PDB file of C-alpha atoms in Angstrom:
ATOM      1  CA  UNK A   1      24.309  47.786  25.941  1.00 44.00           C
ATOM      2  CA  UNK A   2      21.932  45.971  23.582  1.00 54.00           C
ATOM      3  CA  UNK A   3      18.530  47.241  22.497  1.00 57.00           C
ATOM      4  CA  UNK A   4      15.654  44.893  21.788  1.00 73.00           C
ATOM      5  CA  UNK A   5      13.075  46.094  19.285  1.00 77.00           C
ATOM      6  CA  UNK A   6       9.367  45.354  19.177  1.00 85.00           C
ATOM      7  CA  UNK A   7       6.602  46.646  16.892  1.00 90.00           C
ATOM      8  CA  UNK A   8       3.038  47.180  18.117  1.00 90.00           C
ATOM      9  CA  UNK A   9       0.072  48.138  15.953  1.00 91.00           C
ATOM     10  CA  UNK A  10      -1.361  51.628  16.530  1.00 91.00           C
ATOM     11  CA  UNK A  11      -3.891  52.106  13.745  1.00 91.00           C
ATOM     12  CA  UNK A  12      -5.138  50.788  10.416  1.00 93.00           C
ATOM     13  CA  UNK A  13      -6.533  52.593   7.368  1.00 92.00           C
ATOM     14  CA  UNK A  14      -8.281  50.185   5.007  1.00 94.00           C
ATOM     15  CA  UNK A  15      -7.944  50.939   1.299  1.00 94.00           C
ATOM     16  CA  UNK A  16      -7.100  49.438  -2.049  1.00 95.00           C
ATOM     17  CA  UNK A  17      -3.595  48.049  -2.517  1.00 97.00           C
ATOM     18  CA  UNK A  18      -0.938  50.563  -1.486  1.00 98.00           C
ATOM     19  CA  UNK A  19       2.096  50.606  -3.785  1.00 98.00           C
ATOM     20  CA  UNK A  20       3.944  53.676  -2.493  1.00 98.00           C
ATOM     21  CA  UNK A  21       4.085  56.051   0.441  1.00 98.00           C
ATOM     22  CA  UNK A  22       6.045  59.242   1.054  1.00 98.00           C
ATOM     23  CA  UNK A  23       6.065  61.454   4.134  1.00 98.00           C
ATOM     24  CA  UNK A  24       5.962  65.242   3.994  1.00 98.00           C
ATOM     25  CA  UNK A  25       9.027  66.785   5.704  1.00 96.00           C
ATOM     26  CA  UNK A  26       7.057  69.222   7.892  1.00 96.00           C
ATOM     27  CA  UNK A  27       3.336  68.408   7.719  1.00 97.00           C
ATOM     28  CA  UNK A  28       1.761  65.227   9.190  1.00 96.00           C
ATOM     29  CA  UNK A  29       0.926  63.992   5.710  1.00 98.00           C
ATOM     30  CA  UNK A  30       1.469  60.695   3.945  1.00 98.00           C
ATOM     31  CA  UNK A  31       1.290  60.563   0.146  1.00 98.00           C
ATOM     32  CA  UNK A  32      -0.316  57.234  -0.726  1.00 98.00           C
ATOM     33  CA  UNK A  33      -0.110  55.747  -4.233  1.00 98.00           C
ATOM     34  CA  UNK A  34      -2.746  53.125  -4.973  1.00 98.00           C
ATOM     35  CA  UNK A  35      -2.913  50.243  -7.423  1.00 97.00           C
ATOM     36  CA  UNK A  36      -6.374  51.530  -8.403  1.00 96.00           C
ATOM     37  CA  UNK A  37      -4.808  54.621 -10.000  1.00 97.00           C
ATOM     38  CA  UNK A  38      -5.719  57.088  -7.255  1.00 96.00           C
ATOM     39  CA  UNK A  39      -3.436  59.039  -4.936  1.00 98.00           C
ATOM     40  CA  UNK A  40      -4.377  60.238  -1.453  1.00 98.00           C
ATOM     41  CA  UNK A  41      -2.884  62.541   1.146  1.00 98.00           C
ATOM     42  CA  UNK A  42      -3.533  61.043   4.579  1.00 97.00           C
ATOM     43  CA  UNK A  43      -3.011  62.901   7.853  1.00 96.00           C
ATOM     44  CA  UNK A  44      -1.336  60.456  10.235  1.00 95.00           C
ATOM     45  CA  UNK A  45      -2.192  62.640  13.248  1.00 93.00           C
ATOM     46  CA  UNK A  46      -5.919  63.053  12.639  1.00 94.00           C
ATOM     47  CA  UNK A  47      -6.233  59.712  10.757  1.00 93.00           C
ATOM     48  CA  UNK A  48      -8.180  61.538   8.033  1.00 95.00           C
ATOM     49  CA  UNK A  49      -7.750  61.440   4.255  1.00 96.00           C
ATOM     50  CA  UNK A  50      -7.422  65.132   3.404  1.00 96.00           C
ATOM     51  CA  UNK A  51      -7.255  64.926  -0.395  1.00 96.00           C
ATOM     52  CA  UNK A  52      -7.741  62.339  -3.129  1.00 96.00           C
ATOM     53  CA  UNK A  53      -6.388  62.755  -6.664  1.00 95.00           C
ATOM     54  CA  UNK A  54      -7.983  60.651  -9.397  1.00 93.00           C
ATOM     55  CA  UNK A  55      -4.925  60.101 -11.551  1.00 93.00           C
ATOM     56  CA  UNK A  56      -6.333  57.514 -13.949  1.00 91.00           C
ATOM     57  CA  UNK A  57      -6.922  53.800 -14.298  1.00 93.00           C
ATOM     58  CA  UNK A  58      -3.260  52.752 -14.296  1.00 97.00           C
ATOM     59  CA  UNK A  59      -1.627  51.735 -10.992  1.00 98.00           C
ATOM     60  CA  UNK A  60       0.450  54.418  -9.269  1.00 98.00           C
ATOM     61  CA  UNK A  61       3.647  52.713  -8.102  1.00 98.00           C
ATOM     62  CA  UNK A  62       5.592  55.754  -6.951  1.00 98.00           C
ATOM     63  CA  UNK A  63       5.026  59.273  -5.670  1.00 98.00           C
ATOM     64  CA  UNK A  64       6.954  62.007  -3.865  1.00 99.00           C
ATOM     65  CA  UNK A  65       6.326  65.342  -2.218  1.00 99.00           C
ATOM     66  CA  UNK A  66       8.253  68.318  -3.621  1.00 98.00           C
ATOM     67  CA  UNK A  67       7.525  70.338  -0.506  1.00 97.00           C
ATOM     68  CA  UNK A  68       9.244  73.626  -1.356  1.00 96.00           C
ATOM     69  CA  UNK A  69       7.108  73.838  -4.519  1.00 98.00           C
ATOM     70  CA  UNK A  70       3.956  72.554  -2.755  1.00 98.00           C
ATOM     71  CA  UNK A  71       3.761  69.776  -5.361  1.00 99.00           C
ATOM     72  CA  UNK A  72       3.416  66.055  -5.583  1.00 98.00           C
ATOM     73  CA  UNK A  73       4.864  64.046  -8.477  1.00 98.00           C
ATOM     74  CA  UNK A  74       3.552  60.570  -9.261  1.00 99.00           C
ATOM     75  CA  UNK A  75       4.495  57.870 -11.757  1.00 98.00           C
ATOM     76  CA  UNK A  76       2.031  55.387 -13.229  1.00 98.00           C
ATOM     77  CA  UNK A  77       1.941  52.193 -15.258  1.00 98.00           C
ATOM     78  CA  UNK A  78       0.899  54.208 -18.333  1.00 98.00           C
ATOM     79  CA  UNK A  79       4.414  55.718 -18.396  1.00 98.00           C
ATOM     80  CA  UNK A  80       3.256  59.210 -17.404  1.00 98.00           C
ATOM     81  CA  UNK A  81       4.695  61.500 -14.767  1.00 98.00           C
ATOM     82  CA  UNK A  82       2.049  63.833 -13.355  1.00 98.00           C
ATOM     83  CA  UNK A  83       2.590  66.829 -11.097  1.00 98.00           C
ATOM     84  CA  UNK A  84      -0.061  68.451  -8.906  1.00 98.00           C
ATOM     85  CA  UNK A  85      -0.197  71.389  -6.539  1.00 98.00           C
ATOM     86  CA  UNK A  86      -1.227  69.684  -3.320  1.00 97.00           C
ATOM     87  CA  UNK A  87      -3.024  72.765  -1.964  1.00 96.00           C
ATOM     88  CA  UNK A  88      -5.454  73.503  -4.804  1.00 95.00           C
ATOM     89  CA  UNK A  89      -5.087  70.083  -6.536  1.00 95.00           C
ATOM     90  CA  UNK A  90      -4.277  71.781  -9.860  1.00 96.00           C
ATOM     91  CA  UNK A  91      -2.435  69.668 -12.432  1.00 96.00           C
ATOM     92  CA  UNK A  92       0.745  71.661 -13.083  1.00 95.00           C
ATOM     93  CA  UNK A  93       2.516  69.168 -15.344  1.00 94.00           C
ATOM     94  CA  UNK A  94       2.013  65.941 -17.254  1.00 96.00           C
ATOM     95  CA  UNK A  95       4.414  64.144 -19.570  1.00 97.00           C
ATOM     96  CA  UNK A  96       4.888  60.785 -21.237  1.00 98.00           C
ATOM     97  CA  UNK A  97       8.160  59.925 -19.534  1.00 98.00           C
ATOM     98  CA  UNK A  98       8.628  56.225 -20.284  1.00 99.00           C
ATOM     99  CA  UNK A  99       7.317  53.500 -22.572  1.00 99.00           C
ATOM    100  CA  UNK A 100       6.562  51.120 -19.680  1.00 99.00           C
ATOM    101  CA  UNK A 101       5.662  51.122 -15.977  1.00 99.00           C
ATOM    102  CA  UNK A 102       7.304  53.818 -13.847  1.00 99.00           C
ATOM    103  CA  UNK A 103       8.632  52.119 -10.718  1.00 99.00           C
ATOM    104  CA  UNK A 104      10.429  54.894  -8.855  1.00 99.00           C
ATOM    105  CA  UNK A 105      10.838  58.655  -8.679  1.00 99.00           C
ATOM    106  CA  UNK A 106      13.230  60.540  -6.425  1.00 99.00           C
ATOM    107  CA  UNK A 107      13.608  64.294  -5.941  1.00 98.00           C
ATOM    108  CA  UNK A 108      17.078  65.849  -6.019  1.00 98.00           C
ATOM    109  CA  UNK A 109      17.848  67.465  -2.631  1.00 96.00           C
ATOM    110  CA  UNK A 110      18.939  70.819  -4.096  1.00 97.00           C
ATOM    111  CA  UNK A 111      18.553  70.954  -7.900  1.00 98.00           C
ATOM    112  CA  UNK A 112      15.170  71.479  -9.660  1.00 98.00           C
ATOM    113  CA  UNK A 113      15.234  67.887 -10.888  1.00 98.00           C
ATOM    114  CA  UNK A 114      13.775  64.448 -10.373  1.00 98.00           C
ATOM    115  CA  UNK A 115      14.911  60.997 -11.473  1.00 99.00           C
ATOM    116  CA  UNK A 116      12.453  58.423 -12.798  1.00 99.00           C
ATOM    117  CA  UNK A 117      13.077  54.695 -13.256  1.00 99.00           C
ATOM    118  CA  UNK A 118      11.051  52.335 -15.400  1.00 99.00           C
ATOM    119  CA  UNK A 119      10.392  48.864 -16.732  1.00 99.00           C
ATOM    120  CA  UNK A 120      11.736  50.196 -20.051  1.00 99.00           C
ATOM    121  CA  UNK A 121      15.180  49.692 -18.391  1.00 99.00           C
ATOM    122  CA  UNK A 122      15.907  53.423 -18.420  1.00 99.00           C
ATOM    123  CA  UNK A 123      16.477  56.098 -15.789  1.00 99.00           C
ATOM    124  CA  UNK A 124      15.744  59.702 -16.779  1.00 99.00           C
ATOM    125  CA  UNK A 125      16.569  63.090 -15.282  1.00 99.00           C
ATOM    126  CA  UNK A 126      13.873  65.784 -15.574  1.00 99.00           C
ATOM    127  CA  UNK A 127      14.305  69.518 -14.939  1.00 98.00           C
ATOM    128  CA  UNK A 128      11.111  71.335 -13.951  1.00 98.00           C
ATOM    129  CA  UNK A 129      12.609  74.800 -14.437  1.00 97.00           C
ATOM    130  CA  UNK A 130      13.138  73.927 -18.112  1.00 96.00           C
ATOM    131  CA  UNK A 131       9.549  72.851 -18.705  1.00 95.00           C
ATOM    132  CA  UNK A 132      10.167  69.311 -17.498  1.00 96.00           C
ATOM    133  CA  UNK A 133      12.832  68.743 -20.123  1.00 97.00           C
ATOM    134  CA  UNK A 134      14.597  65.371 -20.025  1.00 98.00           C
ATOM    135  CA  UNK A 135      18.209  66.456 -19.577  1.00 98.00           C
ATOM    136  CA  UNK A 136      19.809  63.006 -19.325  1.00 98.00           C
ATOM    137  CA  UNK A 137      18.935  59.368 -20.012  1.00 99.00           C
ATOM    138  CA  UNK A 138      20.873  56.720 -18.105  1.00 99.00           C
ATOM    139  CA  UNK A 139      21.298  53.336 -19.794  1.00 99.00           C
ATOM    140  CA  UNK A 140      22.918  50.138 -18.572  1.00 98.00           C
ATOM    141  CA  UNK A 141      20.342  47.926 -16.899  1.00 99.00           C
ATOM    142  CA  UNK A 142      19.100  44.837 -18.714  1.00 98.00           C
ATOM    143  CA  UNK A 143      15.780  44.430 -16.891  1.00 99.00           C
ATOM    144  CA  UNK A 144      13.205  46.538 -15.033  1.00 99.00           C
ATOM    145  CA  UNK A 145      14.712  49.325 -12.903  1.00 99.00           C
ATOM    146  CA  UNK A 146      12.910  49.057  -9.583  1.00 99.00           C
ATOM    147  CA  UNK A 147      14.269  51.922  -7.480  1.00 99.00           C
ATOM    148  CA  UNK A 148      16.715  54.831  -7.487  1.00 99.00           C
ATOM    149  CA  UNK A 149      18.219  56.753  -4.544  1.00 98.00           C
ATOM    150  CA  UNK A 150      20.676  59.630  -4.183  1.00 98.00           C
ATOM    151  CA  UNK A 151      23.654  59.135  -1.879  1.00 97.00           C
ATOM    152  CA  UNK A 152      23.442  61.356   1.219  1.00 94.00           C
ATOM    153  CA  UNK A 153      27.115  62.381   1.027  1.00 92.00           C
ATOM    154  CA  UNK A 154      27.207  63.390  -2.649  1.00 95.00           C
ATOM    155  CA  UNK A 155      23.965  64.381  -4.355  1.00 96.00           C
ATOM    156  CA  UNK A 156      25.584  64.100  -7.793  1.00 98.00           C
ATOM    157  CA  UNK A 157      25.754  60.317  -7.293  1.00 98.00           C
ATOM    158  CA  UNK A 158      22.818  57.934  -7.185  1.00 99.00           C
ATOM    159  CA  UNK A 159      22.211  54.199  -6.975  1.00 99.00           C
ATOM    160  CA  UNK A 160      19.770  52.030  -8.889  1.00 99.00           C
ATOM    161  CA  UNK A 161      18.600  48.447  -8.480  1.00 99.00           C
ATOM    162  CA  UNK A 162      17.051  46.194 -11.078  1.00 99.00           C
ATOM    163  CA  UNK A 163      15.587  42.777 -11.727  1.00 99.00           C
ATOM    164  CA  UNK A 164      18.820  42.125 -13.669  1.00 98.00           C
ATOM    165  CA  UNK A 165      20.304  41.420 -10.185  1.00 98.00           C
ATOM    166  CA  UNK A 166      22.692  44.395 -10.270  1.00 98.00           C
ATOM    167  CA  UNK A 167      23.232  47.487  -8.158  1.00 98.00           C
ATOM    168  CA  UNK A 168      24.589  50.329 -10.265  1.00 99.00           C
ATOM    169  CA  UNK A 169      26.148  53.627  -9.216  1.00 98.00           C
ATOM    170  CA  UNK A 170      25.867  56.661 -11.476  1.00 99.00           C
ATOM    171  CA  UNK A 171      27.001  60.267 -11.680  1.00 98.00           C
ATOM    172  CA  UNK A 172      24.548  62.842 -13.011  1.00 98.00           C
ATOM    173  CA  UNK A 173      27.143  63.960 -15.556  1.00 96.00           C
ATOM    174  CA  UNK A 174      27.400  60.565 -17.282  1.00 98.00           C
ATOM    175  CA  UNK A 175      24.751  58.443 -18.964  1.00 98.00           C
ATOM    176  CA  UNK A 176      26.648  55.228 -18.120  1.00 98.00           C
ATOM    177  CA  UNK A 177      27.195  53.705 -14.664  1.00 98.00           C
ATOM    178  CA  UNK A 178      30.630  53.962 -13.077  1.00 98.00           C
ATOM    179  CA  UNK A 179      30.043  50.869 -10.936  1.00 97.00           C
ATOM    180  CA  UNK A 180      27.988  47.693 -11.232  1.00 98.00           C
ATOM    181  CA  UNK A 181      27.747  45.193  -8.379  1.00 97.00           C
ATOM    182  CA  UNK A 182      26.231  41.726  -8.273  1.00 96.00           C
ATOM    183  CA  UNK A 183      25.468  40.026  -4.985  1.00 91.00           C
ATOM    184  CA  UNK A 184      21.994  38.515  -5.085  1.00 96.00           C
ATOM    185  CA  UNK A 185      20.734  35.428  -6.889  1.00 96.00           C
ATOM    186  CA  UNK A 186      17.446  37.050  -7.954  1.00 98.00           C
ATOM    187  CA  UNK A 187      16.097  40.481  -8.842  1.00 98.00           C
ATOM    188  CA  UNK A 188      16.513  43.549  -6.643  1.00 99.00           C
ATOM    189  CA  UNK A 189      13.580  45.655  -5.457  1.00 99.00           C
ATOM    190  CA  UNK A 190      14.807  48.377  -3.114  1.00 98.00           C
ATOM    191  CA  UNK A 191      17.865  50.421  -2.143  1.00 98.00           C
ATOM    192  CA  UNK A 192      18.298  52.611   0.943  1.00 96.00           C
ATOM    193  CA  UNK A 193      21.382  54.495   2.144  1.00 96.00           C
ATOM    194  CA  UNK A 194      22.218  54.952   5.821  1.00 92.00           C
ATOM    195  CA  UNK A 195      25.130  56.134   7.940  1.00 89.00           C
ATOM    196  CA  UNK A 196      26.541  54.573  11.105  1.00 84.00           C
ATOM    197  CA  UNK A 197      29.583  55.986  12.901  1.00 81.00           C
ATOM    198  CA  UNK A 198      30.192  58.314   9.935  1.00 85.00           C
ATOM    199  CA  UNK A 199      30.418  55.365   7.530  1.00 92.00           C
ATOM    200  CA  UNK A 200      28.035  55.084   4.598  1.00 95.00           C
ATOM    201  CA  UNK A 201      26.164  51.870   3.876  1.00 95.00           C
ATOM    202  CA  UNK A 202      23.313  50.804   1.656  1.00 97.00           C
ATOM    203  CA  UNK A 203      20.797  48.022   2.070  1.00 97.00           C
ATOM    204  CA  UNK A 204      19.203  46.067  -0.773  1.00 98.00           C
ATOM    205  CA  UNK A 205      15.950  44.076  -0.726  1.00 98.00           C
ATOM    206  CA  UNK A 206      15.706  41.163  -3.144  1.00 99.00           C
ATOM    207  CA  UNK A 207      13.481  38.493  -4.649  1.00 99.00           C
ATOM    208  CA  UNK A 208      15.917  35.924  -3.204  1.00 98.00           C
ATOM    209  CA  UNK A 209      14.099  36.524   0.139  1.00 99.00           C
ATOM    210  CA  UNK A 210      17.086  38.330   1.695  1.00 98.00           C
ATOM    211  CA  UNK A 211      18.301  41.844   2.332  1.00 98.00           C
ATOM    212  CA  UNK A 212      22.004  42.620   2.145  1.00 98.00           C
ATOM    213  CA  UNK A 213      23.967  45.418   3.799  1.00 97.00           C
ATOM    214  CA  UNK A 214      26.842  46.864   1.754  1.00 97.00           C
ATOM    215  CA  UNK A 215      29.778  49.082   2.683  1.00 96.00           C
ATOM    216  CA  UNK A 216      29.670  51.971   0.206  1.00 96.00           C
ATOM    217  CA  UNK A 217      33.407  52.705   0.271  1.00 96.00           C
ATOM    218  CA  UNK A 218      34.690  49.140  -0.044  1.00 96.00           C
ATOM    219  CA  UNK A 219      31.796  47.965  -2.275  1.00 96.00           C
ATOM    220  CA  UNK A 220      31.527  44.771  -0.227  1.00 97.00           C
ATOM    221  CA  UNK A 221      28.580  42.996   1.361  1.00 98.00           C
ATOM    222  CA  UNK A 222      29.063  42.975   5.128  1.00 97.00           C
ATOM    223  CA  UNK A 223      25.848  41.237   6.192  1.00 97.00           C
ATOM    224  CA  UNK A 224      23.023  39.153   4.761  1.00 98.00           C
ATOM    225  CA  UNK A 225      19.697  39.442   6.583  1.00 98.00           C
ATOM    226  CA  UNK A 226      17.860  36.134   6.286  1.00 98.00           C
ATOM    227  CA  UNK A 227      14.464  35.125   7.604  1.00 98.00           C
ATOM    228  CA  UNK A 228      11.798  36.224   5.146  1.00 98.00           C
ATOM    229  CA  UNK A 229       9.942  33.522   3.216  1.00 99.00           C
ATOM    230  CA  UNK A 230       9.089  35.604   0.144  1.00 99.00           C
ATOM    231  CA  UNK A 231      10.382  38.581  -1.855  1.00 99.00           C
ATOM    232  CA  UNK A 232      11.810  41.480   0.181  1.00 99.00           C
ATOM    233  CA  UNK A 233      10.082  44.527  -1.273  1.00 98.00           C
ATOM    234  CA  UNK A 234      11.263  47.416   0.898  1.00 98.00           C
ATOM    235  CA  UNK A 235      13.968  48.358   3.384  1.00 96.00           C
ATOM    236  CA  UNK A 236      14.609  51.329   5.658  1.00 94.00           C
ATOM    237  CA  UNK A 237      17.159  52.154   8.322  1.00 90.00           C
ATOM    238  CA  UNK A 238      16.040  54.388  11.171  1.00 83.00           C
ATOM    239  CA  UNK A 239      18.353  56.426  13.384  1.00 72.00           C
ATOM    240  CA  UNK A 240      16.835  56.876  16.829  1.00 63.00           C
ATOM    241  CA  UNK A 241      17.679  55.959  20.417  1.00 60.00           C
ATOM    242  CA  UNK A 242      18.333  52.494  19.033  1.00 63.00           C
ATOM    243  CA  UNK A 243      19.301  52.321  15.362  1.00 84.00           C
ATOM    244  CA  UNK A 244      17.326  49.661  13.557  1.00 90.00           C
ATOM    245  CA  UNK A 245      16.611  48.292  10.103  1.00 95.00           C
ATOM    246  CA  UNK A 246      13.104  47.392   8.956  1.00 96.00           C
ATOM    247  CA  UNK A 247      12.527  45.017   6.038  1.00 98.00           C
ATOM    248  CA  UNK A 248       9.129  44.374   4.453  1.00 98.00           C
ATOM    249  CA  UNK A 249       8.125  41.402   2.358  1.00 99.00           C
ATOM    250  CA  UNK A 250       5.491  39.688   0.288  1.00 99.00           C
ATOM    251  CA  UNK A 251       5.410  37.109   3.112  1.00 99.00           C
ATOM    252  CA  UNK A 252       3.104  39.622   4.900  1.00 98.00           C
ATOM    253  CA  UNK A 253       5.660  40.491   7.556  1.00 98.00           C
ATOM    254  CA  UNK A 254       8.158  43.134   8.551  1.00 97.00           C
ATOM    255  CA  UNK A 255      11.365  42.216  10.349  1.00 97.00           C
ATOM    256  CA  UNK A 256      13.147  44.550  12.773  1.00 95.00           C
ATOM    257  CA  UNK A 257      16.937  44.209  12.928  1.00 95.00           C
ATOM    258  CA  UNK A 258      19.569  45.831  15.117  1.00 91.00           C
ATOM    259  CA  UNK A 259      21.511  48.135  12.764  1.00 89.00           C
ATOM    260  CA  UNK A 260      24.794  47.511  14.590  1.00 88.00           C
ATOM    261  CA  UNK A 261      24.762  43.779  15.350  1.00 91.00           C
ATOM    262  CA  UNK A 262      22.286  42.892  12.542  1.00 94.00           C
ATOM    263  CA  UNK A 263      20.467  40.613  14.971  1.00 94.00           C
ATOM    264  CA  UNK A 264      16.822  39.914  14.139  1.00 96.00           C
ATOM    265  CA  UNK A 265      14.898  41.342  17.086  1.00 93.00           C
ATOM    266  CA  UNK A 266      11.271  41.103  16.071  1.00 94.00           C
ATOM    267  CA  UNK A 267       8.889  39.771  13.426  1.00 96.00           C
ATOM    268  CA  UNK A 268       5.621  41.652  12.965  1.00 96.00           C
ATOM    269  CA  UNK A 269       2.873  40.106  10.832  1.00 96.00           C
ATOM    270  CA  UNK A 270       0.682  42.429   8.789  1.00 96.00           C
ATOM    271  CA  UNK A 271      -3.059  41.831   9.013  1.00 96.00           C
ATOM    272  CA  UNK A 272      -3.419  43.714   5.702  1.00 98.00           C
ATOM    273  CA  UNK A 273      -1.536  41.264   3.486  1.00 98.00           C
ATOM    274  CA  UNK A 274       1.713  41.720   1.588  1.00 98.00           C
ATOM    275  CA  UNK A 275       3.949  44.632   2.535  1.00 98.00           C
ATOM    276  CA  UNK A 276       4.957  46.766  -0.462  1.00 98.00           C
ATOM    277  CA  UNK A 277       6.457  49.895   1.052  1.00 98.00           C
ATOM    278  CA  UNK A 278       7.635  51.283   4.412  1.00 98.00           C
ATOM    279  CA  UNK A 279       7.977  54.799   5.800  1.00 96.00           C
ATOM    280  CA  UNK A 280       9.140  56.303   9.089  1.00 94.00           C
ATOM    281  CA  UNK A 281       7.469  59.267  10.778  1.00 92.00           C
ATOM    282  CA  UNK A 282      10.141  61.864  11.505  1.00 84.00           C
ATOM    283  CA  UNK A 283      10.889  62.633  15.169  1.00 80.00           C
ATOM    284  CA  UNK A 284       8.821  59.684  16.309  1.00 84.00           C
ATOM    285  CA  UNK A 285       9.171  55.953  16.759  1.00 84.00           C
ATOM    286  CA  UNK A 286       6.392  55.083  14.341  1.00 92.00           C
ATOM    287  CA  UNK A 287       6.572  53.239  11.041  1.00 95.00           C
ATOM    288  CA  UNK A 288       3.978  53.171   8.274  1.00 97.00           C
ATOM    289  CA  UNK A 289       3.416  50.060   6.175  1.00 98.00           C
ATOM    290  CA  UNK A 290       1.760  50.116   2.762  1.00 98.00           C
ATOM    291  CA  UNK A 291       0.030  46.787   2.194  1.00 98.00           C
ATOM    292  CA  UNK A 292      -2.423  44.911  -0.025  1.00 98.00           C
ATOM    293  CA  UNK A 293      -5.426  46.121   1.955  1.00 98.00           C
ATOM    294  CA  UNK A 294      -4.331  49.524   3.224  1.00 97.00           C
ATOM    295  CA  UNK A 295      -1.989  51.300   5.619  1.00 97.00           C
ATOM    296  CA  UNK A 296      -0.848  50.082   9.021  1.00 97.00           C
ATOM    297  CA  UNK A 297       0.887  52.317  11.563  1.00 96.00           C
ATOM    298  CA  UNK A 298       3.139  50.612  14.094  1.00 94.00           C
ATOM    299  CA  UNK A 299       4.945  51.820  17.196  1.00 90.00           C
ATOM    300  CA  UNK A 300       8.571  50.720  17.464  1.00 88.00           C
ATOM    301  CA  UNK A 301       9.377  50.012  21.097  1.00 85.00           C
ATOM    302  CA  UNK A 302      12.978  49.653  22.223  1.00 79.00           C
ATOM    303  CA  UNK A 303      14.167  48.206  25.499  1.00 71.00           C
ATOM    304  CA  UNK A 304      17.811  48.333  26.597  1.00 59.00           C
ATOM    305  CA  UNK A 305      19.409  45.430  28.411  1.00 45.00           C
TER     306      UNK A 305
END
């Protein structure tokens, strides 16, 4: 049985350019990082902006909820990581983490740590129980590090992608990568892990206008997703009634792909300009797009044939 996928617009929130989004695990909140330097918490149920944090004048390219601490952590172009209590909006931490733009932060699933990745070519591990001490610096990339992600099967291992065209795998115990893979002709922007039939894969979005699906165990590319006409900025895989992959691009579109056959099922054009980031609302069939001119919420409709 095949499932066809379609995306229909539900709502739009106009704003300045959206560079990052993150969804709270239990509340209906979206953390929105803006190129203007502000950060907002938007309620996707009520369609209301509940809080706005004036971080500074530097673009905020990445931000995450640390829900069990009731914090948000954001990274800016000024190289600072800033931490706020999202209830009372108190600044609970601020540190000069990098010498260049911070592109990505990710929260460890169990340890009191985050990873940050930067245009200074470095990845750093920070421990908030030790006063935000940098406990490890990871070196090996030769260009901007665009995103980092922990593997779902082993939280001591993480992946990074860079404009040096490489995917690197790291262990938290070592400052050097244990694996480096090349497979794209231009820089890499995004990495996302997903599991299908108990096998682990990861998908990479690239400036060569493609996304590639890789088998984690064999370290081989099993599928190239072609169709975008500009840089692929973001990728997600969603497990639902019909597993699907969503890719977003600077061509102002998102593509919906079957995650089993890798068939392109649907092309959705954003009315808000280039697509920079994508999120999925848990226990729903809705995706959130962060674009040049704001946020767009879309309903993913599947039909079996």
